[in-house]
Amino acid sequence: PLVTDSIPFSAAWGAWIVIFMAMGAGSNLYGLDGGSMWHLVMIPQALRDDVRGRQIAWLIMAAPFAIVPTAVVRVFGDLGLDRLAVPISVTLSMLGVSAGLIVMVSVRAAYPVPEPTKAFSLNTRGSFNGGSFALVLLSMVVLGLSVVPALLLALLLPGAFAYLSVPVAAAIGWLGMWWGARMAVNTLVGDSDKILHAVISR
């Protein structure tokens, strides 16, 4: 609404937009490590735990920013408890799938993040490449599609049956998180030297 009135917007969507943004912001975790990733490459047995740790850390940071706005909109807005299964299901599936996508994208499209030249700078000095951008966009599409099964159940099932969408969403979120971690670990095991070179190249 700050840009144009022709785009419909509801505050109820706000938390989910935050998850999209947090997923994009967390999609270069190994690039942020830079040269210090060398320590990880030298201990391949630690790769699985490192990937899982990054997922948990991202969830600890992102979940409150998704859950609190969802609750606030319901408590202080005019939605109340109407179709409560919808926000629960969407938030659960998005958080889990995002946790899988961030680690997968972080190893598949890592790029270096140079030291900022000023006190505050968002400039990556050309290190962010087209392949990384395309993979982040594709991940956002995947993230959007991942909520569809649970969302349809929450919207279409009558009464209390709508809450069957919650375990479905939890399963989708867990599957996305597990799959992303598996892909990331496999890529790290096979291409850790290439990823290290990518994140330290200037």
XYZ file of N, CA, C and O in Angstrom:
808
model
N 0.806 -1.224 0.000
C 0.000 0.000 0.000
C 0.840 1.274 0.000
O 0.372 2.331 -0.394
N 2.113 1.191 0.445
C 2.978 2.368 0.389
C 3.399 2.684 -1.042
O 3.790 3.802 -1.339
N 3.313 1.685 -1.916
C 3.724 1.871 -3.299
C 2.531 2.205 -4.181
O 2.521 3.189 -4.909
N 1.511 1.375 -4.101
C 0.329 1.609 -4.921
C -0.884 0.942 -4.292
O -0.781 -0.137 -3.700
N -2.014 1.581 -4.409
C -3.256 1.024 -3.859
C -3.784 -0.138 -4.694
O -4.691 -0.845 -4.279
N -3.219 -0.334 -5.897
C -3.722 -1.389 -6.769
C -3.260 -2.776 -6.329
O -3.739 -3.776 -6.828
N -2.292 -2.846 -5.393
C -1.818 -4.137 -4.885
C -2.555 -4.428 -3.586
O -2.366 -3.711 -2.600
N -3.409 -5.451 -3.564
C -4.126 -5.757 -2.321
C -3.148 -6.263 -1.268
O -2.224 -7.008 -1.556
N -3.337 -5.840 -0.040
C -2.430 -6.230 1.034
C -3.213 -6.425 2.315
O -4.146 -5.685 2.606
N -2.822 -7.441 3.067
C -3.415 -7.687 4.371
C -2.294 -7.877 5.377
O -1.302 -8.544 5.092
N -2.450 -7.310 6.564
C -1.434 -7.466 7.607
C -1.257 -8.929 7.978
O -0.208 -9.322 8.489
N -2.264 -9.745 7.701
C -2.166 -11.173 8.008
C -1.066 -11.844 7.196
O -0.563 -12.899 7.575
N -0.684 -11.240 6.079
C 0.380 -11.818 5.256
C 1.761 -11.438 5.758
O 2.767 -12.010 5.338
N 1.815 -10.422 6.623
C 3.095 -9.821 6.991
C 4.126 -10.810 7.492
O 5.299 -10.758 7.110
N 3.702 -11.733 8.364
C 4.651 -12.693 8.927
C 5.238 -13.580 7.837
O 6.419 -13.938 7.891
N 4.443 -13.917 6.855
C 4.930 -14.813 5.801
C 5.866 -14.080 4.862
O 6.803 -14.671 4.332
N 5.652 -12.792 4.669
C 6.597 -12.002 3.888
C 7.937 -11.938 4.614
O 9.001 -11.997 4.003
N 7.884 -11.848 5.948
C 9.111 -11.856 6.747
C 9.885 -13.155 6.524
O 11.108 -13.148 6.409
N 9.180 -14.290 6.445
C 9.868 -15.572 6.226
C 10.529 -15.589 4.850
O 11.663 -16.049 4.704
N 9.833 -15.086 3.830
C 10.444 -14.996 2.500
C 11.731 -14.179 2.562
O 12.762 -14.559 2.009
N 11.669 -13.036 3.241
C 12.836 -12.163 3.319
C 13.958 -12.810 4.129
O 15.133 -12.713 3.776
N 13.598 -13.488 5.222
C 14.614 -14.150 6.048
C 15.268 -15.297 5.293
O 16.470 -15.552 5.448
N 14.487 -15.989 4.474
C 15.055 -17.071 3.674
C 16.049 -16.503 2.663
O 17.153 -17.029 2.483
N 15.686 -15.406 2.016
C 16.610 -14.782 1.071
C 17.867 -14.262 1.752
O 18.977 -14.421 1.245
N 17.696 -13.674 2.931
C 18.837 -13.117 3.660
C 19.773 -14.204 4.167
O 20.970 -13.975 4.319
N 19.227 -15.404 4.426
C 20.054 -16.491 4.948
C 20.582 -17.421 3.888
O 21.063 -18.512 4.205
N 20.508 -17.023 2.637
C 20.851 -17.941 1.549
C 22.325 -17.913 1.148
O 22.689 -18.434 0.104
N 23.163 -17.275 1.955
C 24.606 -17.282 1.663
C 25.404 -17.423 2.957
O 26.364 -16.704 3.206
N 25.005 -18.378 3.788
C 25.637 -18.539 5.094
C 27.127 -18.846 4.987
O 27.936 -18.348 5.769
N 27.507 -19.674 4.010
C 28.918 -20.031 3.874
C 29.713 -18.904 3.232
O 30.908 -18.756 3.493
N 29.056 -18.100 2.415
C 29.726 -16.924 1.877
C 30.079 -15.930 2.968
O 31.114 -15.269 2.918
N 29.220 -15.840 3.979
C 29.507 -14.949 5.110
C 30.682 -15.469 5.941
O 31.359 -14.691 6.608
N 30.927 -16.776 5.897
C 32.079 -17.338 6.612
C 33.398 -16.907 5.978
O 34.400 -16.757 6.664
N 33.371 -16.748 4.652
C 34.599 -16.364 3.962
C 35.709 -17.382 4.166
O 35.482 -18.592 4.172
N 36.910 -16.885 4.397
C 38.074 -17.752 4.541
C 38.014 -18.672 5.745
O 38.675 -19.707 5.774
N 37.200 -18.307 6.744
C 37.115 -19.163 7.931
C 36.440 -20.493 7.630
O 36.491 -21.416 8.452
N 35.839 -20.624 6.452
C 35.257 -21.901 6.072
C 36.330 -22.977 5.929
O 36.035 -24.171 5.963
N 37.576 -22.556 5.804
C 38.692 -23.500 5.691
C 38.708 -24.476 6.866
O 38.992 -25.659 6.693
N 38.371 -23.983 8.054
C 38.370 -24.849 9.236
C 37.363 -25.985 9.081
O 37.618 -27.111 9.503
N 36.218 -25.670 8.480
C 35.184 -26.685 8.290
C 35.608 -27.702 7.238
O 35.389 -28.908 7.399
N 36.225 -27.218 6.162
C 36.657 -28.107 5.091
C 37.665 -29.135 5.613
O 37.700 -30.280 5.162
N 38.457 -28.740 6.591
C 39.484 -29.628 7.133
C 38.917 -30.695 8.074
O 39.623 -31.618 8.460
N 37.642 -30.554 8.444
C 37.016 -31.534 9.345
C 35.713 -32.010 8.703
O 34.608 -31.597 9.095
N 35.790 -32.862 7.673
C 34.574 -33.275 6.954
C 33.564 -33.994 7.836
O 32.373 -33.981 7.542
N 34.014 -34.596 8.937
C 33.073 -35.282 9.835
C 32.112 -34.297 10.490
O 31.053 -34.685 10.986
N 32.484 -33.015 10.499
C 31.658 -32.005 11.163
C 30.619 -31.389 10.233
O 29.791 -30.589 10.685
N 30.637 -31.753 8.967
C 29.767 -31.088 7.988
C 28.286 -31.252 8.329
O 27.518 -30.288 8.289
N 27.874 -32.459 8.653
C 26.457 -32.704 8.946
C 25.990 -31.880 10.147
O 24.943 -31.246 10.112
N 26.808 -31.877 11.211
C 26.444 -31.110 12.402
C 26.454 -29.616 12.125
O 25.639 -28.864 12.663
N 27.389 -29.168 11.277
C 27.461 -27.751 10.947
C 26.205 -27.305 10.203
O 25.634 -26.260 10.504
N 25.791 -28.106 9.232
C 24.583 -27.772 8.466
C 23.365 -27.732 9.378
O 22.567 -26.796 9.343
N 23.209 -28.755 10.224
C 22.070 -28.785 11.142
C 22.111 -27.613 12.120
O 21.085 -27.011 12.428
N 23.310 -27.265 12.585
C 23.442 -26.132 13.494
C 23.032 -24.826 12.855
O 22.393 -23.979 13.493
N 23.376 -24.654 11.578
C 22.982 -23.428 10.873
C 21.465 -23.372 10.686
O 20.868 -22.300 10.753
N 20.854 -24.519 10.438
C 19.398 -24.548 10.319
C 18.731 -24.160 11.640
O 17.794 -23.361 11.659
N 19.215 -24.727 12.727
C 18.634 -24.423 14.037
C 18.842 -22.955 14.386
O 17.925 -22.287 14.883
N 20.039 -22.430 14.111
C 20.308 -21.019 14.394
C 19.383 -20.113 13.588
O 18.850 -19.123 14.108
N 19.179 -20.459 12.311
C 18.285 -19.651 11.480
C 16.855 -19.700 12.025
O 16.173 -18.674 12.087
N 16.399 -20.878 12.442
C 15.054 -21.006 12.998
C 14.904 -20.195 14.283
O 13.866 -19.555 14.509
N 15.924 -20.219 15.128
C 15.874 -19.444 16.377
C 15.741 -17.958 16.081
O 15.022 -17.227 16.777
N 16.410 -17.508 15.023
C 16.340 -16.087 14.669
C 15.055 -15.732 13.946
O 14.455 -14.687 14.195
N 14.613 -16.586 13.023
C 13.484 -16.235 12.156
C 12.119 -16.518 12.772
O 11.167 -15.773 12.540
N 12.007 -17.603 13.534
C 10.696 -18.018 14.041
C 9.978 -16.942 14.844
O 8.773 -16.706 14.627
N 10.635 -16.252 15.774
C 9.898 -15.222 16.519
C 9.336 -14.118 15.631
O 8.230 -13.616 15.883
N 10.084 -13.764 14.578
C 9.619 -12.711 13.689
C 8.465 -13.165 12.807
O 7.795 -12.344 12.178
N 8.246 -14.451 12.732
C 7.100 -14.981 11.992
C 5.925 -15.247 12.918
O 4.778 -14.932 12.598
N 6.203 -15.828 14.083
C 5.135 -16.244 14.989
C 4.486 -15.062 15.696
O 3.255 -14.979 15.791
N 5.295 -14.113 16.186
C 4.743 -12.983 16.942
C 3.799 -12.138 16.083
O 2.677 -11.844 16.508
N 4.184 -11.730 14.853
C 3.235 -10.964 14.044
C 1.959 -11.739 13.723
O 0.870 -11.168 13.680
N 2.095 -13.057 13.504
C 0.911 -13.870 13.231
C -0.041 -13.826 14.420
O -1.256 -13.652 14.258
N 0.503 -13.954 15.622
C -0.327 -13.915 16.827
C -0.916 -12.527 17.048
O -2.096 -12.390 17.396
N -0.120 -11.488 16.839
C -0.586 -10.116 17.065
C -1.752 -9.772 16.143
O -2.751 -9.178 16.567
N -1.621 -10.160 14.870
C -2.698 -9.879 13.913
C -3.979 -10.575 14.334
O -5.072 -10.023 14.225
N -3.853 -11.800 14.838
C -5.038 -12.548 15.264
C -5.644 -11.964 16.540
O -6.858 -11.889 16.684
N -4.806 -11.557 17.484
C -5.301 -11.055 18.769
C -5.907 -9.663 18.633
O -6.986 -9.378 19.175
N -5.224 -8.789 17.896
C -5.663 -7.395 17.822
C -6.408 -7.060 16.533
O -6.953 -5.965 16.398
N -6.407 -7.990 15.571
C -7.134 -7.741 14.333
C -8.563 -8.225 14.414
O -9.052 -8.600 15.487
N -9.231 -8.228 13.285
C -10.637 -8.640 13.267
C -10.809 -10.096 12.831
O -11.922 -10.547 12.613
N -9.690 -10.833 12.725
C -9.771 -12.222 12.288
C -10.111 -13.169 13.440
O -10.773 -14.179 13.249
N -9.607 -12.855 14.629
C -9.889 -13.692 15.786
C -9.427 -15.125 15.590
O -8.351 -15.389 15.082
N -10.285 -16.067 15.975
C -9.954 -17.488 15.864
C -10.506 -18.102 14.577
O -10.459 -19.320 14.412
N -10.996 -17.273 13.686
C -11.560 -17.771 12.441
C -10.465 -18.397 11.578
O -9.446 -17.778 11.301
N -10.677 -19.636 11.173
C -9.720 -20.357 10.320
C -8.303 -20.289 10.874
O -7.346 -20.030 10.151
N -8.144 -20.546 12.139
C -6.843 -20.479 12.797
C -5.872 -21.524 12.252
O -4.652 -21.357 12.338
N -6.407 -22.583 11.677
C -5.536 -23.617 11.106
C -4.704 -23.071 9.952
O -3.611 -23.585 9.683
N -5.196 -22.043 9.269
C -4.472 -21.485 8.116
C -3.131 -20.889 8.538
O -2.081 -21.288 8.019
N -3.096 -19.903 9.463
C -1.781 -19.343 9.814
C -0.850 -20.345 10.489
O 0.369 -20.299 10.281
N -1.409 -21.262 11.279
C -0.552 -22.263 11.928
C 0.111 -23.142 10.874
O 1.329 -23.366 10.895
N -0.670 -23.625 9.928
C -0.152 -24.521 8.895
C 0.849 -23.827 7.987
O 1.933 -24.364 7.707
N 0.502 -22.640 7.528
C 1.391 -21.923 6.613
C 2.713 -21.598 7.292
O 3.790 -21.786 6.719
N 2.652 -21.123 8.528
C 3.878 -20.762 9.246
C 4.758 -21.974 9.495
O 5.981 -21.923 9.286
N 4.163 -23.088 9.914
C 4.935 -24.310 10.169
C 5.655 -24.796 8.916
O 6.860 -25.079 8.938
N 4.915 -24.913 7.833
C 5.531 -25.443 6.613
C 6.585 -24.492 6.062
O 7.658 -24.928 5.624
N 6.329 -23.186 6.123
C 7.293 -22.224 5.587
C 8.593 -22.209 6.384
O 9.682 -22.135 5.804
N 8.487 -22.278 7.703
C 9.699 -22.256 8.522
C 10.570 -23.489 8.246
O 11.789 -23.378 8.078
N 9.946 -24.663 8.199
C 10.715 -25.875 7.954
C 11.347 -25.912 6.579
O 12.541 -26.202 6.435
N 10.561 -25.605 5.552
C 11.083 -25.630 4.182
C 12.175 -24.573 4.005
O 13.194 -24.818 3.350
N 11.977 -23.399 4.594
C 13.003 -22.346 4.506
C 14.310 -22.797 5.130
O 15.388 -22.528 4.593
N 14.229 -23.490 6.268
C 15.446 -23.968 6.928
C 16.200 -24.957 6.044
O 17.430 -25.049 6.113
N 15.477 -25.683 5.205
C 16.129 -26.572 4.254
C 16.707 -25.822 3.075
O 17.819 -26.111 2.615
N 15.970 -24.835 2.598
C 16.410 -24.096 1.415
C 17.643 -23.249 1.684
O 18.521 -23.142 0.832
N 17.735 -22.644 2.866
C 18.868 -21.737 3.099
C 20.202 -22.471 3.056
O 21.173 -21.943 2.515
N 20.250 -23.684 3.612
C 21.537 -24.394 3.595
C 21.837 -24.953 2.207
O 22.994 -24.983 1.777
N 20.791 -25.376 1.500
C 21.001 -25.899 0.154
C 21.506 -24.797 -0.783
O 22.492 -24.975 -1.503
N 20.861 -23.633 -0.737
C 21.290 -22.518 -1.591
C 22.663 -22.019 -1.166
O 23.486 -21.645 -2.001
N 22.933 -22.044 0.136
C 24.217 -21.544 0.642
C 25.408 -22.315 0.099
O 26.502 -21.744 -0.032
N 25.226 -23.595 -0.204
C 26.342 -24.372 -0.745
C 26.283 -24.468 -2.266
O 27.321 -24.614 -2.910
N 25.083 -24.389 -2.827
C 24.958 -24.509 -4.288
C 25.280 -23.201 -5.010
O 25.616 -23.217 -6.198
N 25.128 -22.075 -4.331
C 25.339 -20.784 -4.996
C 26.055 -19.816 -4.070
O 25.670 -18.656 -3.935
N 27.098 -20.292 -3.413
C 27.854 -19.440 -2.487
C 28.626 -18.369 -3.248
O 29.107 -18.600 -4.361
N 28.727 -17.194 -2.661
C 29.523 -16.120 -3.250
C 30.188 -15.340 -2.119
O 29.690 -15.307 -0.990
N 31.327 -14.728 -2.388
C 32.056 -14.025 -1.324
C 31.349 -12.742 -0.911
O 30.668 -12.098 -1.707
N 31.489 -12.393 0.344
C 30.936 -11.137 0.858
C 32.113 -10.307 1.335
O 32.621 -10.536 2.437
N 32.574 -9.356 0.516
C 33.753 -8.564 0.898
C 33.483 -7.734 2.147
O 32.342 -7.430 2.476
N 34.550 -7.369 2.822
C 34.433 -6.487 3.973
C 33.848 -5.158 3.507
O 34.231 -4.628 2.466
N 32.900 -4.603 4.248
C 32.311 -3.324 3.853
C 33.351 -2.214 3.882
O 34.232 -2.200 4.748
N 33.238 -1.310 2.928
C 34.193 -0.199 2.857
C 33.774 0.957 3.749
O 34.548 1.859 3.995
N 32.526 0.956 4.206
C 32.028 2.012 5.085
C 31.487 1.354 6.355
O 31.415 0.135 6.466
N 31.068 2.185 7.296
C 30.529 1.663 8.554
C 29.296 0.803 8.302
O 29.075 -0.194 8.963
N 28.477 1.191 7.332
C 27.293 0.401 6.988
C 27.198 0.348 5.475
O 27.129 1.387 4.819
N 27.246 -0.846 4.934
C 27.217 -0.991 3.485
C 26.543 -2.292 3.106
O 26.811 -3.333 3.694
N 25.656 -2.233 2.122
C 25.025 -3.429 1.587
C 25.649 -3.826 0.256
O 25.186 -4.726 -0.414
N 26.721 -3.158 -0.127
C 27.354 -3.388 -1.411
C 28.206 -4.661 -1.366
O 29.089 -4.796 -0.526
N 27.933 -5.590 -2.268
C 28.759 -6.805 -2.341
C 29.817 -6.679 -3.430
O 30.498 -7.644 -3.753
N 29.961 -5.506 -4.022
C 30.984 -5.211 -5.025
C 31.029 -6.239 -6.143
O 32.073 -6.738 -6.522
N 29.857 -6.577 -6.644
C 29.773 -7.441 -7.809
C 29.927 -8.916 -7.528
O 29.951 -9.722 -8.454
N 30.054 -9.310 -6.269
C 30.264 -10.727 -5.989
C 28.977 -11.540 -6.082
O 29.019 -12.752 -6.269
N 27.838 -10.874 -5.928
C 26.550 -11.561 -6.054
C 26.285 -11.781 -7.534
O 26.194 -10.840 -8.303
N 26.197 -13.049 -7.960
C 26.126 -13.331 -9.392
C 24.728 -13.771 -9.821
O 23.846 -14.009 -8.989
N 24.565 -13.887 -11.121
C 23.265 -14.250 -11.674
C 22.790 -15.620 -11.246
O 21.599 -15.825 -10.993
N 23.713 -16.588 -11.152
C 23.330 -17.929 -10.723
C 22.788 -17.937 -9.305
O 21.804 -18.619 -9.007
N 23.419 -17.177 -8.428
C 22.957 -17.082 -7.042
C 21.571 -16.450 -6.983
O 20.683 -16.924 -6.276
N 21.393 -15.384 -7.744
C 20.105 -14.688 -7.761
C 18.999 -15.601 -8.290
O 17.902 -15.666 -7.722
N 19.300 -16.330 -9.368
C 18.304 -17.231 -9.954
C 17.915 -18.337 -8.977
O 16.729 -18.689 -8.855
N 18.892 -18.881 -8.245
C 18.598 -19.947 -7.296
C 17.780 -19.434 -6.111
O 16.894 -20.130 -5.615
N 18.045 -18.206 -5.676
C 17.247 -17.609 -4.597
C 15.803 -17.418 -5.065
O 14.852 -17.730 -4.332
N 15.623 -16.922 -6.290
C 14.262 -16.745 -6.820
C 13.539 -18.079 -6.951
O 12.361 -18.191 -6.606
N 14.249 -19.103 -7.451
C 13.648 -20.426 -7.573
C 13.257 -20.970 -6.196
O 12.195 -21.576 -6.036
N 14.093 -20.713 -5.199
C 13.793 -21.166 -3.842
C 12.539 -20.494 -3.304
O 11.751 -21.111 -2.587
N 12.346 -19.233 -3.643
C 11.148 -18.527 -3.196
C 9.892 -19.123 -3.835
O 8.839 -19.211 -3.195
N 10.018 -19.545 -5.086
C 8.892 -20.212 -5.753
C 8.594 -21.544 -5.062
O 7.441 -21.869 -4.768
N 9.644 -22.319 -4.790
C 9.482 -23.599 -4.097
C 8.837 -23.376 -2.730
O 7.934 -24.112 -2.318
N 9.299 -22.347 -2.026
C 8.746 -22.037 -0.707
C 7.262 -21.710 -0.798
O 6.456 -22.172 0.013
N 6.900 -20.931 -1.798
C 5.488 -20.595 -1.981
C 4.636 -21.815 -2.295
O 3.530 -21.978 -1.757
N 5.149 -22.695 -3.140
C 4.401 -23.897 -3.513
C 4.287 -24.895 -2.364
O 3.320 -25.649 -2.279
N 5.268 -24.870 -1.454
C 5.283 -25.854 -0.376
C 4.123 -25.689 0.600
O 3.778 -26.628 1.316
N 3.533 -24.511 0.638
C 2.433 -24.293 1.596
C 1.086 -24.735 1.039
O 0.105 -24.831 1.778
N 1.033 -25.006 -0.260
C -0.261 -25.252 -0.915
C -1.014 -26.460 -0.346
O -2.212 -26.350 -0.046
N -0.383 -27.633 -0.164
C -1.156 -28.786 0.332
C -1.834 -28.525 1.680
O -3.041 -28.757 1.839
N -1.071 -28.044 2.656
C -1.650 -27.796 3.979
C -2.657 -26.653 3.932
O -3.686 -26.688 4.619
N -2.377 -25.649 3.125
C -3.300 -24.516 3.013
C -4.642 -24.951 2.445
O -5.707 -24.544 2.944
N -4.621 -25.792 1.429
C -5.874 -26.289 0.851
C -6.676 -27.097 1.866
O -7.901 -26.958 1.962
N -5.970 -27.930 2.644
C -6.665 -28.695 3.686
C -7.296 -27.767 4.710
O -8.443 -27.956 5.126
N -6.552 -26.741 5.123
C -7.054 -25.808 6.136
C -8.255 -25.023 5.631
O -9.159 -24.687 6.395
N -8.270 -24.720 4.345
C -9.360 -23.922 3.777
C -10.583 -24.755 3.402
O -11.720 -24.282 3.501
N -10.355 -25.991 2.979
C -11.444 -26.779 2.411
C -12.110 -27.738 3.392
O -13.284 -28.058 3.225
N -11.358 -28.221 4.382
C -11.966 -29.159 5.327
C -12.886 -28.424 6.299
O -12.566 -27.324 6.752
N -14.020 -29.016 6.629
C -14.981 -28.323 7.499
C -14.612 -28.423 8.977
O -14.057 -29.425 9.437
N -14.925 -27.367 9.712
C -14.810 -27.368 11.166
C -13.457 -27.802 11.682
O -12.397 -27.379 11.201
N -13.486 -28.672 12.700
C -12.260 -29.120 13.356
C -11.371 -29.947 12.436
O -10.165 -30.068 12.682
N -11.945 -30.499 11.353
C -11.138 -31.295 10.423
C -10.062 -30.443 9.745
O -9.065 -30.967 9.251
N -10.279 -29.123 9.730
C -9.282 -28.232 9.126
C -7.943 -28.330 9.838
O -6.885 -28.092 9.239
N -7.960 -28.707 11.109
C -6.715 -28.804 11.873
C -5.882 -30.027 11.493
O -4.750 -30.178 11.959
N -6.422 -30.892 10.634
C -5.605 -31.964 10.067
C -4.483 -31.386 9.210
O -3.482 -32.058 8.941
N -4.658 -30.143 8.795
C -3.621 -29.485 7.999
C -2.359 -29.226 8.816
O -1.267 -29.118 8.246
N -2.484 -29.117 10.140
C -1.323 -28.800 10.978
C -0.280 -29.915 10.951
O 0.903 -29.648 10.693
N -0.657 -31.190 11.202
C 0.371 -32.234 11.082
C 0.903 -32.397 9.664
O 2.072 -32.743 9.463
N 0.052 -32.137 8.674
C 0.525 -32.197 7.283
C 1.575 -31.117 7.051
O 2.632 -31.365 6.446
N 1.308 -29.911 7.545
C 2.267 -28.813 7.405
C 3.559 -29.114 8.143
O 4.657 -28.834 7.647
N 3.438 -29.682 9.348
C 4.636 -30.041 10.118
C 5.462 -31.077 9.363
O 6.698 -31.005 9.342
N 4.789 -32.041 8.738
C 5.492 -33.075 7.967
C 6.192 -32.464 6.755
O 7.345 -32.806 6.445
N 5.506 -31.544 6.073
C 6.117 -30.878 4.916
C 7.328 -30.066 5.355
O 8.383 -30.079 4.715
N 7.182 -29.337 6.464
C 8.290 -28.535 6.976
C 9.482 -29.397 7.362
O 10.630 -29.088 7.029
N 9.210 -30.510 8.060
C 10.296 -31.402 8.460
C 10.959 -32.018 7.233
O 12.193 -32.114 7.164
N 10.161 -32.437 6.264
C 10.707 -33.035 5.050
C 11.581 -32.030 4.302
O 12.664 -32.369 3.816
N 11.112 -30.787 4.197
C 11.900 -29.751 3.525
C 13.210 -29.476 4.239
O 14.260 -29.317 3.609
N 13.158 -29.446 5.560
C 14.357 -29.199 6.349
C 15.348 -30.356 6.197
O 16.549 -30.138 6.008
N 14.840 -31.591 6.245
C 15.692 -32.767 6.103
C 16.296 -32.857 4.703
O 17.486 -33.107 4.537
N 15.468 -32.637 3.682
C 15.943 -32.727 2.305
C 17.007 -31.673 2.023
O 18.039 -31.971 1.409
N 16.752 -30.435 2.467
C 17.730 -29.371 2.247
C 19.054 -29.673 2.921
O 20.127 -29.451 2.342
N 18.989 -30.199 4.153
C 20.215 -30.544 4.868
C 20.965 -31.660 4.149
O 22.194 -31.617 4.025
N 20.230 -32.648 3.667
C 20.879 -33.761 2.959
C 21.563 -33.276 1.689
O 22.707 -33.658 1.411
N 20.873 -32.431 0.919
C 21.474 -31.896 -0.303
C 22.711 -31.069 0.015
O 23.725 -31.143 -0.687
N 22.621 -30.262 1.078
C 23.748 -29.412 1.448
C 24.949 -30.238 1.876
O 26.085 -29.966 1.471
N 24.717 -31.252 2.693
C 25.818 -32.092 3.164
C 26.463 -32.828 1.995
O 27.696 -32.876 1.884
N 25.649 -33.389 1.109
C 26.206 -34.099 -0.052
C 27.052 -33.174 -0.916
O 28.117 -33.568 -1.415
N 26.577 -31.949 -1.102
C 27.333 -30.986 -1.908
C 28.618 -30.588 -1.207
O 29.674 -30.480 -1.838
N 28.538 -30.370 0.099
C 29.737 -30.002 0.852
C 30.779 -31.108 0.821
O 31.976 -30.844 0.661
N 30.329 -32.351 0.969
C 31.265 -33.481 0.959
C 31.961 -33.586 -0.398
O 33.170 -33.814 -0.475
N 31.199 -33.400 -1.467
C 31.771 -33.563 -2.801
C 32.514 -32.359 -3.327
O 33.468 -32.507 -4.108
N 32.092 -31.147 -2.924
C 32.645 -29.939 -3.537
C 33.113 -28.903 -2.522
O 33.084 -27.702 -2.806
N 33.541 -29.323 -1.347
C 33.913 -28.346 -0.319
C 35.056 -27.446 -0.769
O 35.082 -26.256 -0.447
N 35.989 -28.011 -1.540
C 37.109 -27.194 -2.010
C 36.638 -26.114 -2.978
O 37.105 -24.975 -2.941
N 35.680 -26.461 -3.847
C 35.148 -25.478 -4.798
C 34.356 -24.394 -4.070
O 34.424 -23.219 -4.436
N 33.597 -24.796 -3.073
C 32.809 -23.818 -2.312
C 33.743 -22.875 -1.563
O 33.536 -21.657 -1.535
N 34.805 -23.440 -0.965
C 35.793 -22.601 -0.275
C 36.405 -21.608 -1.234
O 36.534 -20.412 -0.903
N 36.781 -22.064 -2.417
C 37.353 -21.153 -3.414
C 36.354 -20.068 -3.799
O 36.740 -18.908 -3.960
N 35.086 -20.444 -3.926
C 34.062 -19.468 -4.322
C 33.880 -18.376 -3.276
O 33.675 -17.217 -3.620
N 33.937 -18.739 -2.006
C 33.634 -17.747 -0.961
C 34.831 -16.886 -0.589
O 34.674 -15.864 0.078
N 36.057 -17.276 -1.034
C 37.210 -16.442 -0.737
C 37.687 -15.684 -1.972
O 38.597 -14.871 -1.877
N 37.074 -15.939 -3.142
C 37.472 -15.227 -4.351
C 37.033 -13.773 -4.268
O 35.937 -13.487 -3.791
N 37.858 -12.873 -4.705
C 37.529 -11.454 -4.681
C 37.333 -10.931 -6.090
O 37.960 -11.355 -7.001
